[in-house]
Amino acid sequence: IRKVMVDLDKHKDSLRIGHLNASSVPKHIDEVKRILKDTGLDILAITESFIKGKVPEDRLQIDGYKLVNVNRTGAEQGGLAIYIQQELTADLLRIPQNANLPELMCATVTINNNKIAIAVLYNRPIVPYKKMEHIIEHLAQITCRYDDTIIMGDINIDMLKRYSPDYKYFII
Protein backbone atom coordinates (compact mmCIF):
# COMPACT_ATOMS: atom_id res chain seq x y z
CA ILE A 1 0.00 0.00 0.00
CA ARG A 2 2.91 2.38 0.59
CA LYS A 3 3.81 2.51 -3.12
CA VAL A 4 0.16 3.14 -4.01
CA MET A 5 0.00 5.91 -1.42
CA VAL A 6 3.11 7.58 -2.87
CA ASP A 7 1.60 7.42 -6.37
CA LEU A 8 -1.78 8.71 -5.18
CA ASP A 9 -0.14 11.52 -3.24
CA LYS A 10 0.89 13.04 -6.57
CA HIS A 11 -2.79 13.31 -7.54
CA LYS A 12 -4.45 14.87 -4.49
CA ASP A 13 -6.60 17.16 -6.64
CA SER A 14 -7.78 14.39 -8.99
CA LEU A 15 -10.50 11.79 -8.71
CA ARG A 16 -8.79 8.82 -7.09
CA ILE A 17 -10.30 5.45 -7.85
CA GLY A 18 -9.37 1.82 -7.45
CA HIS A 19 -10.61 -1.71 -8.07
CA LEU A 20 -10.41 -4.78 -5.86
CA ASN A 21 -11.52 -8.37 -6.36
CA ALA A 22 -12.42 -8.95 -2.72
CA SER A 23 -13.70 -12.54 -2.73
CA SER A 24 -16.10 -11.46 0.04
CA VAL A 25 -16.36 -7.96 1.43
CA PRO A 26 -17.94 -9.24 4.67
CA LYS A 27 -15.00 -11.59 5.22
CA HIS A 28 -12.40 -8.93 4.32
CA ILE A 29 -14.10 -5.76 5.57
CA ASP A 30 -11.14 -4.83 7.79
CA GLU A 31 -8.79 -4.93 4.79
CA VAL A 32 -11.22 -2.86 2.70
CA LYS A 33 -11.45 -0.29 5.51
CA ARG A 34 -7.66 -0.15 5.75
CA ILE A 35 -7.25 0.32 2.01
CA LEU A 36 -9.74 3.21 1.99
CA LYS A 37 -8.28 4.80 5.11
CA ASP A 38 -4.65 4.49 4.02
CA THR A 39 -5.12 5.51 0.38
CA GLY A 40 -7.88 8.11 0.65
CA LEU A 41 -9.50 6.79 -2.52
CA ASP A 42 -12.62 8.64 -3.57
CA ILE A 43 -14.12 5.51 -5.12
CA LEU A 44 -13.35 1.82 -4.65
CA ALA A 45 -15.06 -0.61 -7.04
CA ILE A 46 -15.27 -4.22 -5.89
CA THR A 47 -15.89 -7.43 -7.81
CA GLU A 48 -16.91 -10.70 -6.14
CA SER A 49 -18.32 -8.77 -3.19
CA PHE A 50 -20.37 -11.73 -1.86
CA ILE A 51 -22.78 -9.32 -0.14
CA LYS A 52 -26.08 -11.05 0.52
CA GLY A 53 -29.23 -10.01 2.35
CA LYS A 54 -28.21 -11.86 5.51
CA VAL A 55 -25.18 -9.59 6.05
CA PRO A 56 -26.08 -6.79 8.52
CA GLU A 57 -25.81 -3.42 6.78
CA ASP A 58 -23.83 -1.86 9.63
CA ARG A 59 -21.16 -4.55 9.19
CA LEU A 60 -20.41 -3.13 5.74
CA GLN A 61 -20.43 0.56 6.64
CA ILE A 62 -17.17 2.49 6.39
CA ASP A 63 -16.91 5.97 7.89
CA GLY A 64 -16.91 8.64 5.20
CA TYR A 65 -18.20 6.33 2.44
CA LYS A 66 -21.55 5.19 1.11
CA LEU A 67 -21.97 1.72 -0.34
CA VAL A 68 -23.93 0.78 -3.45
CA ASN A 69 -24.07 -2.83 -4.50
CA VAL A 70 -25.76 -5.36 -6.76
CA ASN A 71 -25.95 -9.04 -5.84
CA ARG A 72 -25.67 -11.89 -8.32
CA THR A 73 -29.03 -13.58 -8.38
CA GLY A 74 -29.29 -17.30 -7.72
CA ALA A 75 -25.75 -17.72 -6.38
CA GLU A 76 -23.96 -17.40 -3.07
CA GLN A 77 -20.90 -15.82 -4.61
CA GLY A 78 -20.41 -12.95 -7.04
CA GLY A 79 -21.85 -9.49 -6.74
CA LEU A 80 -20.49 -6.01 -7.33
CA ALA A 81 -20.07 -3.06 -4.99
CA ILE A 82 -18.77 0.48 -5.02
CA TYR A 83 -17.68 2.51 -1.99
CA ILE A 84 -18.04 6.23 -2.77
CA GLN A 85 -16.91 9.11 -0.58
CA GLN A 86 -19.95 10.67 1.07
CA GLU A 87 -19.07 14.16 -0.21
CA LEU A 88 -19.69 13.01 -3.78
CA THR A 89 -23.18 13.07 -5.25
CA ALA A 90 -23.82 9.55 -6.51
CA ASP A 91 -26.65 7.54 -8.05
CA LEU A 92 -26.94 3.88 -8.99
CA LEU A 93 -28.01 3.17 -12.58
CA ARG A 94 -30.39 0.24 -12.95
CA ILE A 95 -28.97 -2.35 -15.33
CA PRO A 96 -30.84 -5.64 -15.86
CA GLN A 97 -28.93 -8.59 -14.42
CA ASN A 98 -28.84 -12.07 -15.92
CA ALA A 99 -27.13 -14.98 -14.15
CA ASN A 100 -25.85 -16.32 -17.50
CA LEU A 101 -24.06 -13.08 -18.43
CA PRO A 102 -21.12 -11.16 -16.99
CA GLU A 103 -22.08 -8.92 -14.08
CA LEU A 104 -22.25 -5.16 -14.63
CA MET A 105 -23.20 -2.28 -12.36
CA CYS A 106 -22.84 1.42 -12.85
CA ALA A 107 -23.00 4.42 -10.56
CA THR A 108 -22.76 8.05 -11.53
CA VAL A 109 -20.93 10.74 -9.63
CA THR A 110 -21.09 14.46 -10.25
CA ILE A 111 -17.89 16.45 -9.88
CA ASN A 112 -17.67 20.12 -10.89
CA ASN A 113 -20.95 19.75 -12.83
CA ASN A 114 -19.52 16.80 -14.81
CA LYS A 115 -21.44 13.54 -14.64
CA ILE A 116 -19.08 10.60 -14.61
CA ALA A 117 -20.23 7.00 -15.02
CA ILE A 118 -18.31 4.46 -12.93
CA ALA A 119 -18.87 0.96 -14.30
CA VAL A 120 -17.79 -2.26 -12.60
CA LEU A 121 -17.65 -5.46 -14.62
CA TYR A 122 -17.03 -9.07 -13.63
CA ASN A 123 -16.92 -11.98 -16.04
CA ARG A 124 -16.81 -15.35 -14.32
CA PRO A 125 -14.21 -17.72 -15.81
CA ILE A 126 -16.98 -20.14 -16.88
CA VAL A 127 -18.90 -17.50 -18.87
CA PRO A 128 -17.84 -17.57 -22.56
CA TYR A 129 -16.25 -14.35 -23.80
CA LYS A 130 -18.92 -14.08 -26.52
CA LYS A 131 -21.46 -13.28 -23.80
CA MET A 132 -19.63 -9.96 -23.36
CA GLU A 133 -21.54 -8.65 -26.40
CA HIS A 134 -24.58 -8.00 -24.20
CA ILE A 135 -22.50 -6.06 -21.70
CA ILE A 136 -20.78 -4.07 -24.43
CA GLU A 137 -24.21 -2.89 -25.61
CA HIS A 138 -24.96 -1.55 -22.11
CA LEU A 139 -21.53 0.09 -21.89
CA ALA A 140 -22.00 1.76 -25.28
CA GLN A 141 -25.26 3.31 -24.08
CA ILE A 142 -23.65 4.49 -20.85
CA THR A 143 -20.62 6.06 -22.53
CA CYS A 144 -22.88 8.07 -24.83
CA ARG A 145 -24.89 9.57 -21.97
CA TYR A 146 -22.13 10.83 -19.65
CA ASP A 147 -19.25 13.30 -19.85
CA ASP A 148 -16.76 10.58 -18.90
CA THR A 149 -16.95 6.85 -18.26
CA ILE A 150 -14.56 4.79 -16.18
CA ILE A 151 -14.78 1.01 -16.55
CA MET A 152 -13.09 -1.27 -14.03
CA GLY A 153 -13.27 -4.92 -13.21
CA ASP A 154 -12.13 -8.43 -13.87
CA ILE A 155 -12.92 -9.97 -17.27
CA ASN A 156 -10.91 -13.17 -16.65
CA ILE A 157 -9.08 -13.19 -19.96
CA ASP A 158 -5.44 -14.22 -20.01
CA MET A 159 -3.84 -11.37 -21.95
CA LEU A 160 -0.59 -13.37 -22.25
CA LYS A 161 -2.31 -15.90 -24.53
CA ARG A 162 -2.26 -13.69 -27.60
CA TYR A 163 -3.64 -16.34 -29.94
CA SER A 164 -6.62 -17.35 -27.82
CA PRO A 165 -10.11 -16.45 -29.09
CA ASP A 166 -10.75 -14.54 -25.85
CA TYR A 167 -7.71 -12.31 -26.37
CA LYS A 168 -8.48 -11.72 -30.04
CA TYR A 169 -12.06 -10.78 -29.22
CA PHE A 170 -10.94 -7.84 -27.12
CA ILE A 171 -7.86 -6.70 -29.00
CA ILE A 172 -8.97 -6.91 -32.62
Coordinates of N, CA and C in Angstrom, one line a residue:
I1 N 0.8 -1.2 0.0 CA 0.0 0.0 0.0 C 0.9 1.3 0.0
R2 N 2.1 1.2 0.5 CA 2.9 2.4 0.6 C 3.2 2.9 -0.8
K3 N 3.5 2.1 -1.8 CA 3.8 2.5 -3.1 C 2.6 3.2 -3.7
V4 N 1.4 2.6 -3.5 CA 0.2 3.1 -4.0 C -0.1 4.5 -3.4
M5 N 0.2 4.6 -2.1 CA 0.0 5.9 -1.4 C 0.9 7.0 -2.0
V6 N 2.2 6.6 -2.3 CA 3.1 7.6 -2.9 C 2.6 8.0 -4.2
D7 N 2.1 7.1 -5.0 CA 1.6 7.4 -6.4 C 0.4 8.3 -6.3
L8 N -0.5 7.9 -5.3 CA -1.8 8.7 -5.2 C -1.5 10.1 -4.6
D9 N -0.5 10.2 -3.8 CA -0.1 11.5 -3.2 C 0.1 12.6 -4.3
K10 N 0.6 12.1 -5.5 CA 0.9 13.0 -6.6 C -0.4 13.6 -7.2
H11 N -1.5 13.0 -6.9 CA -2.8 13.3 -7.5 C -3.9 13.7 -6.5
K12 N -3.5 14.5 -5.5 CA -4.5 14.9 -4.5 C -5.7 15.6 -5.0
D13 N -5.5 16.4 -6.1 CA -6.6 17.2 -6.6 C -7.4 16.4 -7.7
S14 N -7.1 15.2 -8.0 CA -7.8 14.4 -9.0 C -8.7 13.4 -8.3
L15 N -9.6 12.9 -9.2 CA -10.5 11.8 -8.7 C -9.6 10.5 -8.6
R16 N -9.6 10.0 -7.4 CA -8.8 8.8 -7.1 C -9.7 7.6 -6.9
I17 N -9.5 6.6 -7.8 CA -10.3 5.4 -7.9 C -9.4 4.2 -7.8
G18 N -10.1 3.1 -7.4 CA -9.4 1.8 -7.4 C -10.4 0.7 -7.6
H19 N -9.8 -0.5 -7.9 CA -10.6 -1.7 -8.1 C -10.0 -2.8 -7.2
L20 N -10.9 -3.7 -6.7 CA -10.4 -4.8 -5.9 C -11.3 -6.0 -6.1
N21 N -10.7 -7.1 -6.4 CA -11.5 -8.4 -6.4 C -11.4 -8.9 -4.9
A22 N -12.5 -8.7 -4.2 CA -12.4 -8.9 -2.7 C -12.6 -10.4 -2.3
S23 N -13.3 -11.2 -3.1 CA -13.7 -12.5 -2.7 C -14.3 -12.5 -1.3
S24 N -15.3 -11.6 -1.2 CA -16.1 -11.5 0.0 C -15.7 -10.2 0.8
V25 N -16.5 -9.2 0.6 CA -16.4 -8.0 1.4 C -16.6 -8.3 2.9
P26 N -17.7 -9.0 3.2 CA -17.9 -9.2 4.7 C -16.8 -9.9 5.3
K27 N -16.1 -10.9 4.7 CA -15.0 -11.6 5.2 C -13.7 -10.7 5.3
H28 N -13.6 -9.8 4.4 CA -12.4 -8.9 4.3 C -12.7 -7.5 4.6
I29 N -13.7 -7.2 5.3 CA -14.1 -5.8 5.6 C -13.0 -5.0 6.2
D30 N -12.2 -5.6 7.1 CA -11.1 -4.8 7.8 C -10.1 -4.4 6.8
E31 N -9.8 -5.3 5.8 CA -8.8 -4.9 4.8 C -9.3 -3.8 3.9
V32 N -10.6 -3.9 3.5 CA -11.2 -2.9 2.7 C -11.2 -1.5 3.4
K33 N -11.5 -1.5 4.7 CA -11.5 -0.3 5.5 C -10.0 0.3 5.5
R34 N -9.1 -0.6 5.7 CA -7.7 -0.2 5.8 C -7.2 0.4 4.4
I35 N -7.6 -0.2 3.3 CA -7.3 0.3 2.0 C -7.8 1.7 1.8
L36 N -9.1 1.9 2.2 CA -9.7 3.2 2.0 C -9.1 4.3 2.9
K37 N -8.9 3.9 4.1 CA -8.3 4.8 5.1 C -6.9 5.2 4.7
D38 N -6.1 4.2 4.3 CA -4.6 4.5 4.0 C -4.5 5.2 2.7
T39 N -5.3 4.9 1.7 CA -5.1 5.5 0.4 C -5.9 6.8 0.1
G40 N -7.0 6.9 0.9 CA -7.9 8.1 0.7 C -8.6 8.1 -0.7
L41 N -8.8 6.9 -1.2 CA -9.5 6.8 -2.5 C -10.9 7.5 -2.4
D42 N -11.3 8.1 -3.5 CA -12.6 8.6 -3.6 C -13.6 7.5 -3.9
I43 N -13.2 6.6 -4.7 CA -14.1 5.5 -5.1 C -13.3 4.2 -5.1
L44 N -13.9 3.2 -4.6 CA -13.3 1.8 -4.7 C -14.4 0.9 -5.2
A45 N -14.2 0.4 -6.4 CA -15.1 -0.6 -7.0 C -14.6 -2.0 -6.6
I46 N -15.6 -2.9 -6.4 CA -15.3 -4.2 -5.9 C -16.0 -5.3 -6.7
T47 N -15.3 -6.3 -7.2 CA -15.9 -7.4 -7.8 C -15.9 -8.6 -6.8
E48 N -16.7 -9.6 -7.0 CA -16.9 -10.7 -6.1 C -17.1 -10.2 -4.7
S49 N -18.1 -9.4 -4.5 CA -18.3 -8.8 -3.2 C -19.0 -9.7 -2.2
F50 N -19.7 -10.7 -2.7 CA -20.4 -11.7 -1.9 C -21.3 -11.1 -0.8
I51 N -21.9 -10.0 -1.1 CA -22.8 -9.3 -0.1 C -24.2 -9.9 -0.4
K52 N -24.7 -10.5 0.6 CA -26.1 -11.0 0.5 C -27.0 -10.4 1.6
G53 N -28.3 -10.6 1.5 CA -29.2 -10.0 2.4 C -29.0 -10.3 3.8
K54 N -28.4 -11.5 4.1 CA -28.2 -11.9 5.5 C -27.1 -11.1 6.2
V55 N -26.3 -10.4 5.5 CA -25.2 -9.6 6.1 C -25.7 -8.3 6.6
P56 N -25.6 -8.0 7.9 CA -26.1 -6.8 8.5 C -25.4 -5.6 7.8
E57 N -26.3 -4.6 7.5 CA -25.8 -3.4 6.8 C -24.7 -2.7 7.5
D58 N -24.8 -2.6 8.9 CA -23.8 -1.9 9.6 C -22.5 -2.5 9.6
R59 N -22.4 -3.8 9.3 CA -21.2 -4.6 9.2 C -20.4 -4.1 8.0
L60 N -21.1 -3.5 7.0 CA -20.4 -3.1 5.7 C -20.1 -1.6 5.7
Q61 N -20.6 -0.9 6.6 CA -20.4 0.6 6.6 C -19.0 0.9 6.9
I62 N -18.5 2.0 6.2 CA -17.2 2.5 6.4 C -17.3 4.0 6.5
D63 N -16.8 4.5 7.6 CA -16.9 6.0 7.9 C -16.4 6.8 6.7
G64 N -17.3 7.7 6.3 CA -16.9 8.6 5.2 C -17.3 8.1 3.8
Y65 N -17.9 6.9 3.7 CA -18.2 6.3 2.4 C -19.6 5.8 2.5
K66 N -20.3 5.9 1.3 CA -21.5 5.2 1.1 C -21.3 4.0 0.2
L67 N -22.1 3.0 0.4 CA -22.0 1.7 -0.3 C -23.2 1.5 -1.3
V68 N -22.9 1.2 -2.5 CA -23.9 0.8 -3.4 C -23.5 -0.6 -3.9
N69 N -24.4 -1.5 -4.1 CA -24.1 -2.8 -4.5 C -25.2 -3.5 -5.2
V70 N -24.8 -4.5 -6.0 CA -25.8 -5.4 -6.8 C -25.3 -6.8 -6.5
N71 N -26.3 -7.6 -6.1 CA -25.9 -9.0 -5.8 C -26.2 -9.9 -7.1
R72 N -25.4 -10.9 -7.3 CA -25.7 -11.9 -8.3 C -26.9 -12.7 -7.9
T73 N -27.8 -12.8 -8.7 CA -29.0 -13.6 -8.4 C -28.8 -15.1 -8.5
G74 N -29.4 -15.8 -7.6 CA -29.3 -17.3 -7.7 C -27.9 -17.9 -7.4
A75 N -27.1 -17.2 -6.7 CA -25.8 -17.7 -6.4 C -25.3 -17.1 -5.1
E76 N -24.5 -17.9 -4.3 CA -24.0 -17.4 -3.1 C -22.8 -16.4 -3.3
Q77 N -22.1 -16.6 -4.4 CA -20.9 -15.8 -4.6 C -21.2 -14.7 -5.6
G78 N -20.2 -14.0 -6.1 CA -20.4 -12.9 -7.0 C -20.9 -11.7 -6.4
G79 N -21.4 -10.8 -7.2 CA -21.8 -9.5 -6.7 C -20.8 -8.4 -7.0
L80 N -21.3 -7.2 -7.1 CA -20.5 -6.0 -7.3 C -20.8 -4.9 -6.3
A81 N -19.8 -4.1 -6.0 CA -20.1 -3.1 -5.0 C -19.2 -1.9 -5.3
I82 N -19.6 -0.7 -4.9 CA -18.8 0.5 -5.0 C -18.9 1.3 -3.7
Y83 N -17.7 1.6 -3.1 CA -17.7 2.5 -2.0 C -17.4 3.9 -2.6
I84 N -18.2 4.9 -2.2 CA -18.0 6.2 -2.8 C -18.0 7.2 -1.6
Q85 N -17.0 8.1 -1.7 CA -16.9 9.1 -0.6 C -18.2 9.8 -0.4
Q86 N -18.6 10.1 0.8 CA -19.9 10.7 1.1 C -20.1 12.1 0.5
E87 N -19.0 12.8 0.3 CA -19.1 14.2 -0.2 C -19.5 14.2 -1.7
L88 N -19.3 13.1 -2.4 CA -19.7 13.0 -3.8 C -21.2 12.7 -4.0
T89 N -21.8 13.4 -4.9 CA -23.2 13.1 -5.3 C -23.2 11.8 -6.2
A90 N -23.9 10.8 -5.7 CA -23.8 9.6 -6.5 C -25.2 8.9 -6.6
D91 N -25.4 8.3 -7.8 CA -26.6 7.5 -8.0 C -26.3 6.2 -8.7
L92 N -27.1 5.2 -8.4 CA -26.9 3.9 -9.0 C -27.8 3.8 -10.2
L93 N -27.2 3.4 -11.4 CA -28.0 3.2 -12.6 C -28.6 1.8 -12.5
R94 N -29.8 1.6 -12.9 CA -30.4 0.2 -12.9 C -30.0 -0.4 -14.3
I95 N -29.3 -1.6 -14.2 CA -29.0 -2.3 -15.3 C -29.5 -3.7 -15.1
P96 N -30.3 -4.3 -16.0 CA -30.8 -5.6 -15.9 C -29.7 -6.7 -15.7
Q97 N -29.9 -7.5 -14.7 CA -28.9 -8.6 -14.4 C -29.4 -9.9 -14.9
N98 N -28.5 -10.7 -15.4 CA -28.8 -12.1 -15.9 C -27.7 -13.0 -15.4
A99 N -28.1 -14.1 -14.7 CA -27.1 -15.0 -14.1 C -26.2 -15.6 -15.2
N100 N -26.6 -15.7 -16.5 CA -25.9 -16.3 -17.5 C -24.9 -15.4 -18.2
L101 N -24.9 -14.1 -17.8 CA -24.1 -13.1 -18.4 C -23.0 -12.5 -17.4
P102 N -22.0 -11.8 -17.9 CA -21.1 -11.2 -17.0 C -21.9 -10.2 -16.2
E103 N -21.4 -9.9 -15.0 CA -22.1 -8.9 -14.1 C -21.6 -7.5 -14.4
L104 N -22.6 -6.6 -14.3 CA -22.3 -5.2 -14.6 C -23.1 -4.3 -13.7
M105 N -22.5 -3.3 -13.1 CA -23.2 -2.3 -12.4 C -22.6 -1.0 -12.7
C106 N -23.3 0.1 -12.5 CA -22.8 1.4 -12.9 C -23.4 2.4 -11.9
A107 N -22.6 3.3 -11.4 CA -23.0 4.4 -10.6 C -22.5 5.7 -11.3
T108 N -23.2 6.8 -11.0 CA -22.8 8.0 -11.5 C -22.4 9.0 -10.4
V109 N -21.3 9.7 -10.6 CA -20.9 10.7 -9.6 C -20.8 12.1 -10.4
T110 N -21.2 13.1 -9.7 CA -21.1 14.5 -10.2 C -20.0 15.2 -9.6
I111 N -19.0 15.7 -10.4 CA -17.9 16.5 -9.9 C -17.7 17.7 -10.8
N112 N -17.8 18.9 -10.1 CA -17.7 20.1 -10.9 C -18.6 20.2 -12.1
N113 N -19.9 19.8 -11.8 CA -21.0 19.8 -12.8 C -20.7 18.8 -14.0
N114 N -19.7 17.9 -13.8 CA -19.5 16.8 -14.8 C -20.1 15.5 -14.3
K115 N -20.9 14.9 -15.0 CA -21.4 13.5 -14.6 C -20.5 12.5 -15.2
I116 N -20.0 11.7 -14.3 CA -19.1 10.6 -14.6 C -19.7 9.3 -14.3
A117 N -19.7 8.3 -15.2 CA -20.2 7.0 -15.0 C -19.1 6.1 -14.5
I118 N -19.3 5.4 -13.5 CA -18.3 4.5 -12.9 C -18.9 3.1 -13.1
A119 N -18.4 2.3 -14.0 CA -18.9 1.0 -14.3 C -17.9 -0.1 -13.7
V120 N -18.5 -1.1 -13.2 CA -17.8 -2.3 -12.6 C -18.3 -3.5 -13.3
L121 N -17.3 -4.3 -13.8 CA -17.6 -5.5 -14.6 C -16.9 -6.7 -14.1
Y122 N -17.7 -7.8 -14.0 CA -17.0 -9.1 -13.6 C -17.5 -10.2 -14.5
N123 N -16.6 -10.8 -15.2 CA -16.9 -12.0 -16.0 C -16.4 -13.2 -15.4
R124 N -17.2 -14.1 -14.9 CA -16.8 -15.4 -14.3 C -16.0 -16.2 -15.3
P125 N -15.0 -16.9 -14.9 CA -14.2 -17.7 -15.8 C -15.0 -18.7 -16.6
I126 N -16.2 -19.2 -16.1 CA -17.0 -20.1 -16.9 C -17.9 -19.5 -17.9
V127 N -18.0 -18.2 -17.9 CA -18.9 -17.5 -18.9 C -18.1 -17.3 -20.2
P128 N -18.6 -17.8 -21.3 CA -17.8 -17.6 -22.6 C -17.7 -16.1 -22.9
Y129 N -16.5 -15.7 -23.5 CA -16.3 -14.4 -23.8 C -17.3 -13.8 -24.7
K130 N -17.9 -14.6 -25.6 CA -18.9 -14.1 -26.5 C -20.1 -13.5 -25.8
K131 N -20.4 -13.9 -24.6 CA -21.5 -13.3 -23.8 C -21.2 -11.8 -23.4
M132 N -20.0 -11.4 -23.6 CA -19.6 -10.0 -23.4 C -20.4 -9.0 -24.3
E133 N -20.8 -9.5 -25.4 CA -21.5 -8.7 -26.4 C -22.7 -7.9 -25.7
H134 N -23.4 -8.6 -24.9 CA -24.6 -8.0 -24.2 C -24.1 -6.9 -23.3
I135 N -23.0 -7.1 -22.6 CA -22.5 -6.1 -21.7 C -22.0 -4.9 -22.5
I136 N -21.3 -5.1 -23.6 CA -20.8 -4.1 -24.4 C -21.9 -3.2 -24.9
E137 N -23.1 -3.7 -25.2 CA -24.2 -2.9 -25.6 C -24.6 -1.9 -24.5
H138 N -24.6 -2.4 -23.3 CA -25.0 -1.5 -22.1 C -23.9 -0.5 -21.9
L139 N -22.6 -0.9 -22.1 CA -21.5 0.1 -21.9 C -21.6 1.2 -23.0
A140 N -21.9 0.8 -24.2 CA -22.0 1.8 -25.3 C -23.1 2.8 -25.0
Q141 N -24.2 2.4 -24.4 CA -25.3 3.3 -24.1 C -24.8 4.2 -23.0
I142 N -24.1 3.7 -22.0 CA -23.6 4.5 -20.8 C -22.6 5.5 -21.3
T143 N -21.7 5.1 -22.1 CA -20.6 6.1 -22.5 C -21.2 7.2 -23.4
C144 N -22.3 7.0 -24.0 CA -22.9 8.1 -24.8 C -23.6 9.1 -24.0
R145 N -24.0 8.7 -22.8 CA -24.9 9.6 -22.0 C -24.1 10.4 -21.0
Y146 N -22.9 10.1 -20.7 CA -22.1 10.8 -19.6 C -20.9 11.5 -20.2
D147 N -20.4 12.6 -19.4 CA -19.2 13.3 -19.9 C -18.0 12.4 -19.9
D148 N -17.9 11.5 -19.0 CA -16.8 10.6 -18.9 C -17.3 9.3 -18.4
T149 N -16.6 8.2 -18.8 CA -17.0 6.9 -18.3 C -15.7 6.1 -17.9
I150 N -15.7 5.6 -16.7 CA -14.6 4.8 -16.2 C -15.1 3.4 -16.0
I151 N -14.4 2.4 -16.6 CA -14.8 1.0 -16.6 C -13.7 0.2 -15.9
M152 N -14.1 -0.5 -14.8 CA -13.1 -1.3 -14.0 C -13.6 -2.7 -13.8
G153 N -12.8 -3.6 -13.5 CA -13.3 -4.9 -13.2 C -12.3 -6.0 -13.6
D154 N -12.9 -7.2 -13.7 CA -12.1 -8.4 -13.9 C -12.9 -9.2 -15.0
I155 N -12.3 -9.3 -16.2 CA -12.9 -10.0 -17.3 C -12.4 -11.4 -17.5
N156 N -11.4 -11.8 -16.6 CA -10.9 -13.2 -16.6 C -10.5 -13.6 -18.0
I157 N -9.7 -12.8 -18.7 CA -9.1 -13.2 -20.0 C -7.6 -13.1 -19.8
D158 N -6.9 -14.2 -20.1 CA -5.4 -14.2 -20.0 C -4.8 -13.5 -21.2
M159 N -4.4 -12.2 -20.9 CA -3.8 -11.4 -21.9 C -2.5 -11.8 -22.4
L160 N -1.9 -12.8 -21.8 CA -0.6 -13.4 -22.2 C -0.8 -14.4 -23.3
K161 N -2.0 -14.9 -23.5 CA -2.3 -15.9 -24.5 C -2.8 -15.2 -25.8
R162 N -1.9 -14.6 -26.5 CA -2.3 -13.7 -27.6 C -3.0 -14.4 -28.7
Y163 N -3.0 -15.7 -28.8 CA -3.6 -16.3 -29.9 C -5.0 -17.0 -29.5
S164 N -5.4 -16.8 -28.3 CA -6.6 -17.3 -27.8 C -7.8 -16.5 -28.4
P165 N -8.9 -17.2 -28.6 CA -10.1 -16.5 -29.1 C -10.5 -15.3 -28.1
D166 N -10.4 -15.6 -26.8 CA -10.7 -14.5 -25.8 C -9.9 -13.3 -26.1
Y167 N -8.6 -13.4 -26.2 CA -7.7 -12.3 -26.4 C -8.1 -11.6 -27.7
K168 N -8.2 -12.3 -28.7 CA -8.5 -11.7 -30.0 C -9.8 -10.9 -30.0
Y169 N -10.8 -11.4 -29.3 CA -12.1 -10.8 -29.2 C -11.9 -9.4 -28.7
F170 N -11.1 -9.2 -27.7 CA -10.9 -7.8 -27.1 C -9.9 -6.9 -27.8
I171 N -8.9 -7.5 -28.4 CA -7.9 -6.7 -29.0 C -8.1 -6.3 -30.5
I172 N -8.8 -7.2 -31.2 CA -9.0 -6.9 -32.6 C -10.2 -6.1 -32.8

